Amino acid sequence: MDSQRNLLFIALLFVSFLIWQQWEGDKVSQNTTTTTQVSQQADMPSSDSLAVTGNSNEQAKLITVKTDVLDLRINTQGGTIDEADLLAYPAELNSKTPFRLLETTPQFLYQAQSGLIGPDGPDQKSRPVYSATQQEFILGENQDELRVPMTFVNEEGVKFVKTFILKKGQYDIGIEYKVENPTDKTLTMNFYGQLKQSVKLPEHRDTGSSNFALHTYRGAAYSSDETNYKKYSFGDI
């Protein structure tokens, strides 16, 4: 009798587990993307369906930026890094194809986004379309630094220059904003940055480490103005 009771109890636990797993799956399916916050002092844009604003007759396009270690595609809509290839690291052993860290496709999204938000920030209610003087920026052999400026002017005549700063042999990318305000109004805005990634991984990024019960853990990292980027192991969390 006790063995039958134990079997019924185990069966009940298993059914309850399956119900919980389905409920968790339904929750995940309602959210197609996750974001990793870097810096935020105000509410970040919450939807990709926001209206797009830009300079007159300006269309969004991809700008190619290359250094000795990075090959980037920067979208002039918002100044988002849509793609990033690590030239010194192969995608696979003995492959000549570089590892793609960031990518933007209809099936998968992994981007580095940044902007200015707040009452007067150009990214608060829309993604501004910047203009660039070149389609391609390449770090020369005798150069130590490459600067990629993009410009946006809003309806009030306020000029925003967003400049990406890349250095020889380095993977970190600096972002500099210059705001020229011809009005008498005091402008209020804050910088934000985030990594935006789809929840569901495509086959070429799926390591197969997750099982039927658990989603893959992507890892945790922390940085601040005083301390450099550092990734923490499970034992430190």
XYZ file of C-alpha atoms in Angstrom:
237
model
C 0.000 0.000 0.000
C 2.858 2.353 0.901
C 4.601 1.667 -2.421
C 1.416 2.530 -4.340
C 1.052 5.731 -2.347
C 4.677 6.648 -3.118
C 4.166 5.995 -6.836
C 1.080 8.215 -6.862
C 2.997 10.939 -5.044
C 5.884 10.766 -7.544
C 3.432 10.853 -10.456
C 1.734 13.920 -8.959
C 5.096 15.682 -8.613
C 5.988 14.881 -12.216
C 2.661 16.193 -13.550
C 3.044 19.343 -11.433
C 6.550 19.812 -12.848
C 5.279 19.526 -16.437
C 2.554 22.101 -15.728
C 5.142 24.471 -14.218
C 7.485 23.985 -17.212
C 4.685 24.801 -19.667
C 3.785 27.897 -17.655
C 7.414 29.058 -17.724
C 7.528 28.477 -21.483
C 4.409 30.582 -21.985
C 5.994 33.414 -20.008
C 9.174 33.330 -22.098
C 7.256 33.297 -25.389
C 5.549 36.558 -24.458
C 8.932 38.321 -24.419
C 10.962 38.019 -27.603
C 14.012 39.993 -26.473
C 16.017 40.593 -23.338
C 18.270 43.524 -22.559
C 21.427 43.879 -20.509
C 21.612 47.296 -18.878
C 24.914 49.151 -18.981
C 24.030 52.643 -17.834
C 20.664 54.187 -17.165
C 19.462 57.310 -15.434
C 16.029 57.488 -17.041
C 13.548 55.145 -18.682
C 15.046 53.515 -21.776
C 13.027 53.145 -24.983
C 10.854 50.067 -24.529
C 9.800 49.199 -28.071
C 11.343 48.696 -31.489
C 8.110 50.023 -33.008
C 8.957 53.584 -32.007
C 8.722 56.160 -34.758
C 11.887 56.972 -36.661
C 12.988 60.577 -37.017
C 15.871 61.868 -39.053
C 17.407 64.611 -41.096
C 15.467 65.700 -44.158
C 15.491 62.988 -46.871
C 17.933 60.921 -44.792
C 17.544 57.130 -44.995
C 18.943 54.637 -42.501
C 21.940 52.670 -43.767
C 24.807 50.534 -42.510
C 28.271 52.040 -42.079
C 31.320 49.749 -42.251
C 33.996 50.374 -39.609
C 37.232 48.332 -39.579
C 40.286 48.236 -37.357
C 43.018 45.607 -37.070
C 40.848 43.561 -34.654
C 37.238 44.610 -35.331
C 34.911 44.681 -38.332
C 31.662 46.501 -37.496
C 28.374 47.408 -39.149
C 26.862 50.483 -37.513
C 23.274 51.386 -38.343
C 22.724 55.114 -38.790
C 19.264 54.612 -37.280
C 20.122 55.324 -33.666
C 23.807 54.557 -34.129
C 23.334 50.901 -33.171
C 26.136 48.379 -33.700
C 24.283 45.723 -35.703
C 27.246 43.444 -36.410
C 30.689 42.910 -34.888
C 33.292 40.430 -36.143
C 36.392 39.626 -34.066
C 39.095 39.412 -36.731
C 41.699 37.714 -34.524
C 39.352 34.898 -33.485
C 38.072 32.267 -35.951
C 34.459 31.139 -35.887
C 35.711 27.546 -35.754
C 39.062 25.827 -35.370
C 41.208 26.235 -38.519
C 38.546 28.489 -40.079
C 39.342 31.738 -41.895
C 35.917 33.145 -41.029
C 36.101 35.506 -38.024
C 33.902 34.975 -34.997
C 30.739 37.084 -35.165
C 29.981 38.500 -31.734
C 27.045 40.759 -32.633
C 24.563 40.130 -35.427
C 21.186 41.320 -36.686
C 19.030 38.995 -38.793
C 15.282 38.319 -39.068
C 15.858 35.193 -36.955
C 18.203 36.557 -34.294
C 19.086 39.876 -32.691
C 22.204 40.705 -30.693
C 23.033 44.421 -30.810
C 24.881 47.092 -28.864
C 22.503 50.035 -28.522
C 23.166 53.462 -27.051
C 21.592 56.885 -27.103
C 20.446 59.983 -25.254
C 17.146 59.819 -23.405
C 15.273 62.118 -21.065
C 12.939 65.053 -21.821
C 15.151 66.400 -24.626
C 17.000 63.262 -25.683
C 16.698 62.346 -29.385
C 16.239 58.661 -28.430
C 13.467 59.233 -25.900
C 10.483 58.699 -28.208
C 12.134 57.674 -31.465
C 15.333 56.390 -33.031
C 16.982 59.291 -34.872
C 18.516 58.685 -38.284
C 22.051 60.081 -38.326
C 24.036 61.114 -41.383
C 27.652 60.125 -42.003
C 30.203 61.652 -44.351
C 31.503 58.231 -45.453
C 30.101 54.772 -46.095
C 33.290 53.125 -44.832
C 35.805 54.028 -42.121
C 39.074 52.047 -41.926
C 41.912 52.417 -39.423
C 45.125 53.066 -41.351
C 48.373 51.195 -40.704
C 49.969 54.295 -39.200
C 46.887 55.303 -37.207
C 46.372 54.579 -33.515
C 42.796 55.877 -33.315
C 39.758 55.917 -35.584
C 36.871 58.334 -35.020
C 33.502 57.764 -36.705
C 31.213 60.821 -36.375
C 27.504 60.778 -37.220
C 25.240 63.833 -37.134
C 21.565 64.413 -36.394
C 19.692 67.755 -36.249
C 16.249 67.838 -34.633
C 13.286 70.060 -35.503
C 14.450 72.772 -33.086
C 17.852 72.979 -34.757
C 19.725 71.200 -31.969
C 22.702 69.355 -33.445
C 23.818 66.004 -32.037
C 27.164 64.528 -33.089
C 27.603 60.914 -31.990
C 31.198 59.745 -32.419
C 32.448 56.166 -32.119
C 36.080 55.949 -30.982
C 38.135 52.847 -31.788
C 41.821 52.262 -31.046
C 44.417 50.009 -32.603
C 44.568 46.549 -31.031
C 41.659 47.256 -28.667
C 38.155 45.811 -28.540
C 36.464 48.444 -26.400
C 34.517 51.105 -28.301
C 34.155 54.597 -26.911
C 31.129 56.791 -27.603
C 31.303 60.572 -27.445
C 28.378 62.980 -27.764
C 28.631 66.629 -28.729
C 25.438 68.699 -28.464
C 25.167 72.143 -30.051
C 22.139 73.998 -28.714
C 21.212 77.193 -30.631
C 18.042 77.728 -28.564
C 17.556 79.509 -25.232
C 16.153 76.326 -23.706
C 18.132 74.294 -21.169
C 18.285 70.719 -22.445
C 17.935 67.737 -20.113
C 19.046 64.270 -21.193
C 20.980 61.201 -20.056
C 23.118 58.587 -21.776
C 21.979 54.967 -21.902
C 23.572 51.812 -23.250
C 22.326 48.264 -23.513
C 23.002 44.916 -25.147
C 19.815 43.667 -26.775
C 19.471 39.974 -27.537
C 16.741 37.601 -28.674
C 15.627 35.027 -26.124
C 15.663 32.107 -28.556
C 19.096 31.238 -29.927
C 19.532 30.174 -33.558
C 21.099 26.789 -34.273
C 24.573 28.168 -34.990
C 24.686 29.822 -31.551
C 23.088 27.020 -29.551
C 25.797 25.201 -27.591
C 23.415 22.401 -26.645
C 24.198 22.897 -22.967
C 20.576 23.439 -21.940
C 18.265 20.546 -21.106
C 14.501 20.130 -21.303
C 14.016 21.816 -17.930
C 16.489 24.703 -17.879
C 17.327 27.585 -20.192
C 20.971 28.299 -20.983
C 22.651 30.685 -18.538
C 24.402 33.426 -20.522
C 26.685 34.609 -17.712
C 26.923 37.725 -15.525
C 29.261 40.702 -15.602
C 29.583 44.063 -13.903
C 31.398 47.332 -14.530
C 31.298 50.908 -13.289
C 33.142 54.191 -13.756
C 35.649 53.109 -11.094
C 36.076 49.413 -11.961
C 36.694 47.690 -15.275
C 34.446 45.079 -16.840
C 34.632 41.813 -14.899
C 32.813 38.538 -15.402
C 31.859 36.532 -12.327
C 31.840 32.760 -11.924
C 29.007 30.806 -10.318
C 31.042 30.481 -7.130
C 31.327 34.270 -6.754
C 27.606 34.953 -7.137
